Amino acid sequence: YLKPIHTKWIECLLNHKGVALLSGSHDTTINVWIYDSEFKFRFINKLKGHFQAVMCLSSVTASCVASGSADKTIRVWNIFSGVEIFKIEQSAFPDILLNLSHNCLVASSENKLQFWDLDSKKEVKSNDEQCSILVRLSSTSFIAGGKSIKIIKK
């Protein structure tokens, strides 16, 4: 088992760029381990800032990840320093996060897709798309799956 453990159920896992493993939990925290080519894991950080369960995680850059929480926020973190870089308030909690490009994050919540510009920290686009899974195709398009499968372009 990897330690430390969470005190409540783990909701999401992220293999970040092949060098780190992150776990988001109902205990409101995110644990970060780095690992080597032999899969030896070393705990480096516990990210704290959410007030409710961490529901989803997404890679953003080599050192940053985004987390979505039931507290209706998306937070971007530096996983090595443990510092929260910024926070985006939402009207509903994000189920899924997908980093489309170095400055565009897609969030799915309550049958709505929202596109966030990470440089300006502003929502740049939204649509009423019901989906339960997002898969990145390129820096400008992704697949949204719900009752049907649809290709969406930025």
Coordinates of N, CA, C and O in Angstrom, one line a residue:
Y1 N 0.8 -1.2 0.0 CA 0.0 0.0 0.0 C 0.9 1.3 0.0 O 1.9 1.3 0.7
L2 N 0.4 2.3 -0.7 CA 1.1 3.5 -0.7 C 0.6 4.3 0.6 O -0.5 4.3 0.9
K3 N 1.6 4.9 1.2 CA 1.3 5.7 2.4 C 1.7 7.1 2.2 O 2.7 7.3 1.4
P4 N 1.1 8.2 2.7 CA 0.0 8.0 3.7 C -1.3 7.7 3.0 O -1.4 7.9 1.8
I5 N -2.2 7.2 3.7 CA -3.5 6.8 3.2 C -4.5 8.0 3.4 O -4.3 8.8 4.3
H6 N -5.6 8.0 2.7 CA -6.6 8.9 2.9 C -7.5 8.4 4.1 O -7.6 7.2 4.4
T7 N -8.2 9.4 4.7 CA -9.1 9.0 5.8 C -10.5 8.6 5.3 O -11.3 8.1 6.1
K8 N -10.8 9.0 4.1 CA -12.1 8.6 3.5 C -11.9 8.1 2.1 O -10.8 8.0 1.6
W9 N -12.9 7.7 1.4 CA -12.9 7.0 0.1 C -12.2 7.8 -0.9 O -12.4 9.0 -1.0
I10 N -11.4 7.2 -1.8 CA -10.7 7.8 -2.9 C -11.7 7.9 -4.1 O -12.2 6.9 -4.5
E11 N -11.8 9.1 -4.6 CA -12.8 9.3 -5.7 C -12.1 9.3 -7.1 O -12.7 8.9 -8.1
C12 N -10.8 9.7 -7.1 CA -10.1 9.8 -8.4 C -8.6 9.6 -8.3 O -8.1 9.8 -7.2
L13 N -8.1 9.1 -9.4 CA -6.6 8.8 -9.5 C -6.1 9.5 -10.8 O -6.9 9.5 -11.8
L14 N -4.9 10.0 -10.8 CA -4.3 10.5 -12.0 C -2.8 10.1 -12.1 O -2.1 10.3 -11.1
N15 N -2.5 9.5 -13.2 CA -1.1 9.3 -13.5 C -0.6 10.5 -14.3 O -1.0 10.8 -15.4
H16 N 0.1 11.4 -13.6 CA 0.5 12.7 -14.1 C 1.8 12.6 -14.9 O 2.9 12.5 -14.3
K17 N 1.7 12.7 -16.2 CA 2.9 12.7 -17.1 C 3.9 11.6 -16.9 O 5.0 11.7 -17.2
G18 N 3.4 10.5 -16.4 CA 4.3 9.3 -16.2 C 5.4 9.5 -15.1 O 6.3 8.7 -15.1
V19 N 5.2 10.5 -14.2 CA 6.2 10.7 -13.2 C 5.6 10.8 -11.8 O 6.3 10.7 -10.8
A20 N 4.3 11.0 -11.7 CA 3.6 11.2 -10.4 C 2.3 10.5 -10.4 O 1.6 10.5 -11.5
L21 N 1.9 10.1 -9.3 CA 0.5 9.5 -9.0 C -0.2 10.4 -8.0 O 0.4 10.8 -7.0
L22 N -1.4 10.8 -8.4 CA -2.2 11.6 -7.5 C -3.5 10.9 -7.1 O -4.1 10.3 -8.0
S23 N -4.0 11.1 -5.9 CA -5.2 10.5 -5.5 C -6.1 11.6 -4.9 O -5.6 12.4 -4.0
G24 N -7.3 11.8 -5.3 CA -8.3 12.7 -4.7 C -9.3 12.0 -3.9 O -9.8 10.9 -4.3
S25 N -9.7 12.6 -2.8 CA -10.5 11.8 -1.8 C -11.7 12.6 -1.3 O -11.7 13.9 -1.3
H26 N -12.6 11.9 -0.7 CA -13.7 12.5 0.1 C -13.2 13.2 1.3 O -14.0 13.9 2.0
D27 N -12.0 12.9 1.7 CA -11.4 13.6 2.9 C -10.9 15.0 2.5 O -10.4 15.7 3.3
T28 N -11.2 15.5 1.3 CA -10.9 16.8 0.7 C -9.5 17.1 0.3 O -9.1 18.2 0.0
T29 N -8.6 16.1 0.4 CA -7.2 16.2 0.1 C -6.8 15.5 -1.2 O -7.5 14.6 -1.6
I30 N -5.6 15.9 -1.6 CA -5.0 15.2 -2.8 C -3.6 14.8 -2.4 O -2.8 15.6 -1.9
N31 N -3.3 13.5 -2.4 CA -2.0 13.0 -2.1 C -1.2 12.9 -3.4 O -1.7 12.5 -4.5
V32 N 0.1 13.2 -3.3 CA 1.0 13.2 -4.5 C 2.2 12.3 -4.2 O 2.9 12.6 -3.2
W33 N 2.5 11.4 -5.1 CA 3.7 10.6 -5.0 C 4.4 10.7 -6.3 O 3.8 10.8 -7.4
I34 N 5.7 10.8 -6.3 CA 6.5 10.6 -7.5 C 7.0 9.2 -7.6 O 7.2 8.5 -6.6
Y35 N 7.3 8.8 -8.8 CA 7.8 7.4 -9.0 C 8.9 7.4 -10.1 O 8.9 8.2 -10.9
D36 N 9.7 6.3 -10.0 CA 10.7 6.1 -11.0 C 10.4 5.0 -12.0 O 9.3 4.4 -11.9
S37 N 11.3 4.7 -12.8 CA 11.1 3.7 -13.9 C 10.9 2.3 -13.3 O 10.3 1.4 -14.0
E38 N 11.3 2.1 -12.1 CA 11.0 0.8 -11.4 C 9.8 0.8 -10.5 O 9.6 -0.1 -9.7
F39 N 9.0 1.9 -10.6 CA 7.8 2.0 -9.9 C 8.0 2.1 -8.4 O 7.2 1.5 -7.6
K40 N 9.1 2.7 -8.0 CA 9.3 3.0 -6.5 C 8.7 4.4 -6.3 O 9.1 5.4 -6.8
F41 N 7.7 4.4 -5.4 CA 7.0 5.6 -5.1 C 7.5 6.3 -3.9 O 7.9 5.6 -2.9
R42 N 7.5 7.6 -3.9 CA 7.9 8.4 -2.8 C 6.8 9.5 -2.6 O 6.6 10.3 -3.5
F43 N 6.2 9.6 -1.4 CA 5.2 10.6 -1.1 C 5.9 12.0 -1.0 O 7.0 12.1 -0.4
I44 N 5.3 13.0 -1.7 CA 6.0 14.3 -1.7 C 5.0 15.4 -1.2 O 5.5 16.4 -0.7
N45 N 3.7 15.2 -1.3 CA 2.8 16.3 -0.9 C 1.4 15.9 -0.6 O 0.9 14.9 -1.2
K46 N 0.7 16.6 0.3 CA -0.7 16.5 0.5 C -1.3 17.9 0.2 O -0.9 18.8 0.9
L47 N -2.0 18.0 -0.9 CA -2.6 19.3 -1.3 C -3.9 19.5 -0.5 O -4.8 18.7 -0.6
K48 N -4.0 20.6 0.1 CA -5.1 21.0 1.0 C -5.7 22.3 0.6 O -4.9 23.3 0.4
G49 N -7.0 22.4 0.4 CA -7.7 23.7 0.1 C -9.1 23.5 -0.2 O -9.9 24.4 0.0
H50 N -9.5 22.3 -0.7 CA -10.9 22.0 -1.0 C -11.6 21.8 0.4 O -11.0 21.4 1.4
F51 N -12.9 22.1 0.4 CA -13.8 22.0 1.6 C -14.7 20.8 1.5 O -15.3 20.5 2.5
Q52 N -14.8 20.2 0.3 CA -15.6 19.0 0.1 C -14.8 18.0 -0.7 O -13.7 18.3 -1.2
A53 N -15.4 16.9 -1.0 CA -14.7 15.8 -1.8 C -14.1 16.2 -3.1 O -14.6 17.0 -3.8
V54 N -12.9 15.7 -3.3 CA -12.2 15.9 -4.6 C -12.7 14.9 -5.6 O -12.6 13.7 -5.3
M55 N -13.4 15.4 -6.7 CA -14.1 14.5 -7.6 C -13.3 14.1 -8.8 O -13.6 13.1 -9.4
C56 N -12.4 15.0 -9.3 CA -11.7 14.7 -10.5 C -10.3 15.5 -10.5 O -10.1 16.5 -9.8
L57 N -9.4 14.9 -11.3 CA -8.1 15.5 -11.5 C -7.7 15.5 -12.9 O -8.1 14.6 -13.7
S58 N -6.9 16.5 -13.3 CA -6.4 16.5 -14.7 C -5.0 17.2 -14.7 O -4.7 18.1 -14.0
S59 N -4.1 16.6 -15.6 CA -2.8 17.2 -15.7 C -2.9 18.5 -16.5 O -3.8 18.7 -17.4
V60 N -2.1 19.5 -16.1 CA -2.2 20.8 -16.8 C -0.8 21.1 -17.5 O -0.7 21.3 -18.7
T61 N 0.3 21.1 -16.7 CA 1.6 21.3 -17.2 C 2.5 20.2 -16.5 O 2.0 19.4 -15.7
A62 N 3.8 20.3 -16.8 CA 4.7 19.3 -16.1 C 4.7 19.4 -14.6 O 4.8 18.4 -13.9
S63 N 4.4 20.5 -14.1 CA 4.4 20.7 -12.6 C 3.0 21.0 -12.0 O 2.9 21.1 -10.8
C64 N 2.0 21.1 -12.9 CA 0.7 21.6 -12.4 C -0.4 20.6 -12.7 O -0.4 20.0 -13.8
V65 N -1.4 20.5 -11.8 CA -2.6 19.7 -12.0 C -3.8 20.6 -11.7 O -3.7 21.5 -10.9
A66 N -5.0 20.2 -12.2 CA -6.2 20.8 -11.8 C -7.0 19.8 -11.0 O -7.0 18.6 -11.3
S67 N -7.8 20.3 -10.0 CA -8.7 19.4 -9.3 C -10.1 20.0 -9.3 O -10.2 21.2 -9.2
G68 N -11.1 19.2 -9.4 CA -12.4 19.6 -9.2 C -13.1 19.0 -8.0 O -12.8 17.8 -7.7
S69 N -13.9 19.8 -7.3 CA -14.4 19.4 -6.0 C -15.9 19.6 -5.9 O -16.5 20.4 -6.6
A70 N -16.5 18.8 -5.0 CA -17.9 19.0 -4.6 C -18.1 20.4 -4.0 O -19.3 20.8 -3.9
D71 N -17.1 21.1 -3.6 CA -17.2 22.5 -3.1 C -17.4 23.5 -4.2 O -17.5 24.7 -4.0
K72 N -17.6 23.0 -5.5 CA -17.9 23.8 -6.7 C -16.7 24.7 -7.1 O -16.9 25.8 -7.6
T73 N -15.5 24.2 -6.9 CA -14.3 24.9 -7.3 C -13.4 24.0 -8.1 O -13.5 22.8 -8.0
I74 N -12.7 24.6 -9.0 CA -11.6 24.0 -9.7 C -10.4 24.7 -9.2 O -10.3 26.0 -9.2
R75 N -9.4 24.0 -8.8 CA -8.1 24.6 -8.3 C -7.0 24.0 -9.1 O -6.9 22.9 -9.4
V76 N -6.0 24.9 -9.4 CA -4.8 24.5 -10.1 C -3.7 24.6 -9.1 O -3.5 25.6 -8.4
W77 N -2.9 23.5 -9.0 CA -1.8 23.3 -8.0 C -0.5 23.1 -8.6 O -0.4 22.5 -9.7
N78 N 0.6 23.5 -8.0 CA 1.9 23.1 -8.2 C 2.1 21.8 -7.4 O 2.1 21.9 -6.1
I79 N 2.3 20.7 -8.0 CA 2.4 19.4 -7.2 C 3.6 19.3 -6.4 O 3.7 18.6 -5.4
F80 N 4.7 20.0 -6.8 CA 6.0 19.9 -6.1 C 6.1 20.8 -4.9 O 6.5 20.4 -3.9
S81 N 5.6 22.0 -5.1 CA 5.6 22.9 -3.9 C 4.4 22.8 -3.0 O 4.4 23.2 -1.9
G82 N 3.3 22.2 -3.6 CA 2.0 22.1 -2.9 C 1.2 23.4 -2.8 O 0.2 23.5 -2.2
V83 N 1.6 24.4 -3.6 CA 1.0 25.7 -3.6 C -0.2 25.7 -4.5 O -0.1 25.2 -5.7
E84 N -1.3 26.2 -4.1 CA -2.5 26.4 -4.9 C -2.2 27.7 -5.7 O -2.0 28.8 -5.2
I85 N -2.2 27.6 -7.1 CA -1.9 28.7 -8.0 C -3.1 29.6 -8.2 O -3.0 30.8 -8.1
F86 N -4.2 29.0 -8.4 CA -5.5 29.8 -8.5 C -6.7 28.9 -8.3 O -6.6 27.7 -8.4
K87 N -7.8 29.5 -8.1 CA -9.1 28.8 -7.9 C -10.1 29.5 -8.8 O -10.2 30.7 -9.0
I88 N -11.0 28.6 -9.4 CA -12.1 29.0 -10.2 C -13.4 28.6 -9.5 O -13.6 27.4 -9.2
E89 N -14.3 29.5 -9.3 CA -15.6 29.2 -8.6 C -16.6 28.8 -9.7 O -16.6 29.4 -10.8
Q90 N -17.4 27.8 -9.5 CA -18.4 27.4 -10.4 C -19.8 27.3 -9.7 O -19.9 27.4 -8.5
S91 N -20.8 27.2 -10.6 CA -22.2 27.1 -10.0 C -22.5 25.7 -9.6 O -23.5 25.4 -8.9
A92 N -21.8 24.7 -10.1 CA -22.0 23.3 -9.8 C -20.6 22.6 -9.8 O -19.7 23.1 -10.3
F93 N -20.6 21.5 -9.1 CA -19.3 20.8 -9.0 C -18.9 20.1 -10.3 O -19.8 19.5 -10.9
P94 N -17.6 20.1 -10.7 CA -17.2 19.5 -11.9 C -17.1 18.0 -11.7 O -16.5 17.5 -10.7
D95 N -17.6 17.2 -12.6 CA -17.5 15.7 -12.6 C -16.2 15.3 -13.2 O -15.6 14.3 -12.9
I96 N -15.8 16.0 -14.3 CA -14.7 15.6 -15.2 C -13.9 16.9 -15.5 O -14.5 17.9 -15.8
L97 N -12.6 16.8 -15.6 CA -11.8 17.8 -16.1 C -10.9 17.2 -17.2 O -10.5 16.1 -17.1
L98 N -10.6 18.0 -18.2 CA -9.8 17.6 -19.3 C -8.9 18.8 -19.7 O -9.5 19.9 -20.0
N99 N -7.6 18.6 -19.7 CA -6.7 19.7 -20.2 C -6.6 19.6 -21.7 O -6.1 18.6 -22.2
L100 N -7.2 20.5 -22.4 CA -7.2 20.5 -23.9 C -5.9 21.0 -24.5 O -5.4 20.4 -25.4
S101 N -5.4 22.0 -23.9 CA -4.1 22.5 -24.3 C -3.4 23.2 -23.1 O -4.0 23.2 -22.0
H102 N -2.3 23.8 -23.3 CA -1.6 24.4 -22.2 C -2.4 25.5 -21.5 O -2.1 25.8 -20.3
N103 N -3.4 26.0 -22.1 CA -4.1 27.1 -21.5 C -5.6 26.9 -21.5 O -6.4 27.9 -21.2
C104 N -6.1 25.7 -21.9 CA -7.6 25.5 -21.9 C -7.9 24.3 -21.2 O -7.4 23.2 -21.4
L105 N -8.9 24.5 -20.2 CA -9.3 23.4 -19.4 C -10.8 23.2 -19.7 O -11.6 24.2 -19.7
V106 N -11.3 22.0 -19.9 CA -12.7 21.7 -20.1 C -13.3 21.1 -18.8 O -12.7 20.1 -18.3
A107 N -14.4 21.6 -18.3 CA -15.0 21.0 -17.1 C -16.4 20.6 -17.5 O -17.2 21.3 -18.2
S108 N -16.8 19.4 -17.0 CA -18.2 18.9 -17.2 C -18.9 18.9 -15.9 O -18.4 18.4 -14.9
S109 N -20.0 19.6 -15.8 CA -20.8 19.6 -14.6 C -22.3 19.9 -14.9 O -22.6 20.8 -15.8
E110 N -23.2 19.1 -14.3 CA -24.6 19.3 -14.5 C -25.0 19.5 -15.9 O -25.7 20.5 -16.3
N111 N -24.7 18.6 -16.8 CA -25.0 18.5 -18.2 C -24.6 19.8 -18.9 O -25.3 20.3 -19.8
K112 N -23.4 20.3 -18.6 CA -22.9 21.5 -19.2 C -21.4 21.3 -19.3 O -20.7 20.9 -18.4
L113 N -20.9 21.7 -20.5 CA -19.4 21.8 -20.7 C -19.0 23.2 -20.6 O -19.6 24.1 -21.2
Q114 N -17.9 23.5 -19.8 CA -17.4 24.8 -19.7 C -15.9 24.8 -20.1 O -15.2 23.9 -19.7
F115 N -15.5 25.8 -20.9 CA -14.2 25.9 -21.4 C -13.5 27.1 -20.6 O -14.1 28.2 -20.6
W116 N -12.4 26.8 -19.9 CA -11.8 27.9 -19.1 C -10.4 28.2 -19.7 O -9.6 27.3 -20.0
D117 N -10.1 29.5 -19.9 CA -8.8 29.9 -20.3 C -8.0 30.0 -19.0 O -8.3 30.8 -18.1
L118 N -6.9 29.3 -18.9 CA -6.1 29.2 -17.7 C -5.2 30.5 -17.5 O -4.8 30.7 -16.4
D119 N -5.0 31.2 -18.6 CA -4.2 32.4 -18.5 C -5.0 33.5 -17.9 O -4.6 34.2 -16.9
S120 N -6.3 33.7 -18.4 CA -7.1 34.8 -17.9 C -8.0 34.3 -16.7 O -8.6 35.1 -16.0
K121 N -8.1 33.0 -16.5 CA -8.9 32.4 -15.4 C -10.4 32.7 -15.6 O -11.1 32.8 -14.7
K122 N -10.8 32.8 -16.9 CA -12.2 33.1 -17.2 C -12.8 32.0 -18.1 O -12.1 31.4 -18.9
E123 N -14.1 31.9 -17.9 CA -14.8 31.0 -18.8 C -14.9 31.6 -20.2 O -15.3 32.8 -20.3
V124 N -14.5 30.9 -21.2 CA -14.5 31.5 -22.6 C -15.7 30.9 -23.4 O -16.0 31.5 -24.5
K125 N -16.2 29.8 -23.0 CA -17.3 29.1 -23.8 C -18.0 28.1 -22.9 O -17.4 27.5 -22.0
S126 N -19.3 27.9 -23.2 CA -20.0 26.8 -22.6 C -21.1 26.3 -23.5 O -21.5 27.0 -24.4
N127 N -21.5 25.0 -23.3 CA -22.6 24.5 -24.1 C -23.3 23.5 -23.2 O -22.8 23.0 -22.3
D128 N -24.5 23.2 -23.6 CA -25.4 22.2 -22.9 C -25.1 20.8 -23.5 O -25.9 20.3 -24.3
E129 N -24.1 20.2 -23.0 CA -23.7 18.9 -23.5 C -23.6 18.0 -22.3 O -22.9 18.2 -21.4
Q130 N -24.5 16.9 -22.4 CA -24.5 15.9 -21.3 C -23.4 14.9 -21.6 O -23.4 14.2 -22.6
C131 N -22.5 14.7 -20.6 CA -21.4 13.7 -20.9 C -20.9 13.2 -19.5 O -21.1 13.8 -18.5
S132 N -20.4 11.9 -19.6 CA -19.9 11.3 -18.4 C -18.4 10.9 -18.6 O -17.8 10.5 -17.7
I133 N -17.9 11.2 -19.8 CA -16.5 10.9 -20.1 C -16.0 11.9 -21.2 O -16.7 12.2 -22.1
L134 N -14.8 12.3 -21.0 CA -14.1 13.2 -22.0 C -12.8 12.5 -22.3 O -12.0 12.1 -21.4
V135 N -12.5 12.5 -23.6 CA -11.2 11.9 -24.1 C -10.6 12.9 -25.1 O -11.2 13.3 -26.0
R136 N -9.3 13.3 -24.8 CA -8.6 14.3 -25.6 C -8.2 13.7 -26.9 O -7.6 12.6 -26.9
L137 N -8.5 14.4 -28.0 CA -8.0 13.9 -29.4 C -6.8 14.7 -29.8 O -5.8 14.2 -30.3
S138 N -6.9 16.1 -29.6 CA -5.8 17.0 -29.9 C -5.9 18.2 -29.1 O -6.7 18.3 -28.2
S139 N -5.1 19.2 -29.4 CA -5.1 20.4 -28.6 C -6.3 21.3 -28.9 O -6.6 22.3 -28.2
T140 N -7.1 20.9 -29.8 CA -8.3 21.6 -30.2 C -9.6 20.8 -30.2 O -10.7 21.3 -30.5
S141 N -9.5 19.5 -30.0 CA -10.7 18.7 -30.0 C -10.7 17.5 -29.1 O -9.6 17.1 -28.6
F142 N -11.9 17.1 -28.7 CA -12.0 15.9 -27.8 C -13.3 15.2 -28.1 O -14.2 15.7 -28.8
I143 N -13.4 14.0 -27.5 CA -14.6 13.2 -27.6 C -15.4 13.3 -26.3 O -14.8 13.2 -25.2
A144 N -16.7 13.6 -26.4 CA -17.6 13.6 -25.2 C -18.5 12.4 -25.3 O -19.2 12.2 -26.3
G145 N -18.6 11.6 -24.3 CA -19.5 10.5 -24.2 C -20.5 10.6 -23.1 O -20.2 10.9 -22.0
G146 N -21.7 10.4 -23.5 CA -22.8 10.4 -22.5 C -23.8 9.4 -23.1 O -23.6 8.2 -23.1
K147 N -25.0 9.8 -23.5 CA -25.9 8.9 -24.2 C -25.5 8.6 -25.6 O -25.9 7.6 -26.2
S148 N -24.6 9.5 -26.1 CA -24.1 9.3 -27.4 C -22.6 9.7 -27.4 O -22.1 10.3 -26.4
I149 N -21.9 9.6 -28.5 CA -20.5 10.0 -28.5 C -20.4 11.1 -29.6 O -21.0 11.0 -30.7
K150 N -19.8 12.2 -29.2 CA -19.7 13.4 -30.0 C -18.3 13.9 -30.0 O -17.7 14.0 -29.0
I151 N -17.8 14.3 -31.2 CA -16.5 15.0 -31.3 C -16.8 16.5 -31.2 O -17.6 17.1 -31.9
I152 N -16.1 17.2 -30.2 CA -16.3 18.6 -30.0 C -15.0 19.3 -30.2 O -13.9 18.9 -29.8
K153 N -15.1 20.4 -31.0 CA -13.9 21.2 -31.2 C -13.9 22.5 -30.4 O -15.0 23.1 -30.2
K154 N -12.8 23.0 -30.0 CA -12.6 24.2 -29.2 C -13.1 25.4 -30.0 O -12.9 25.5 -31.1

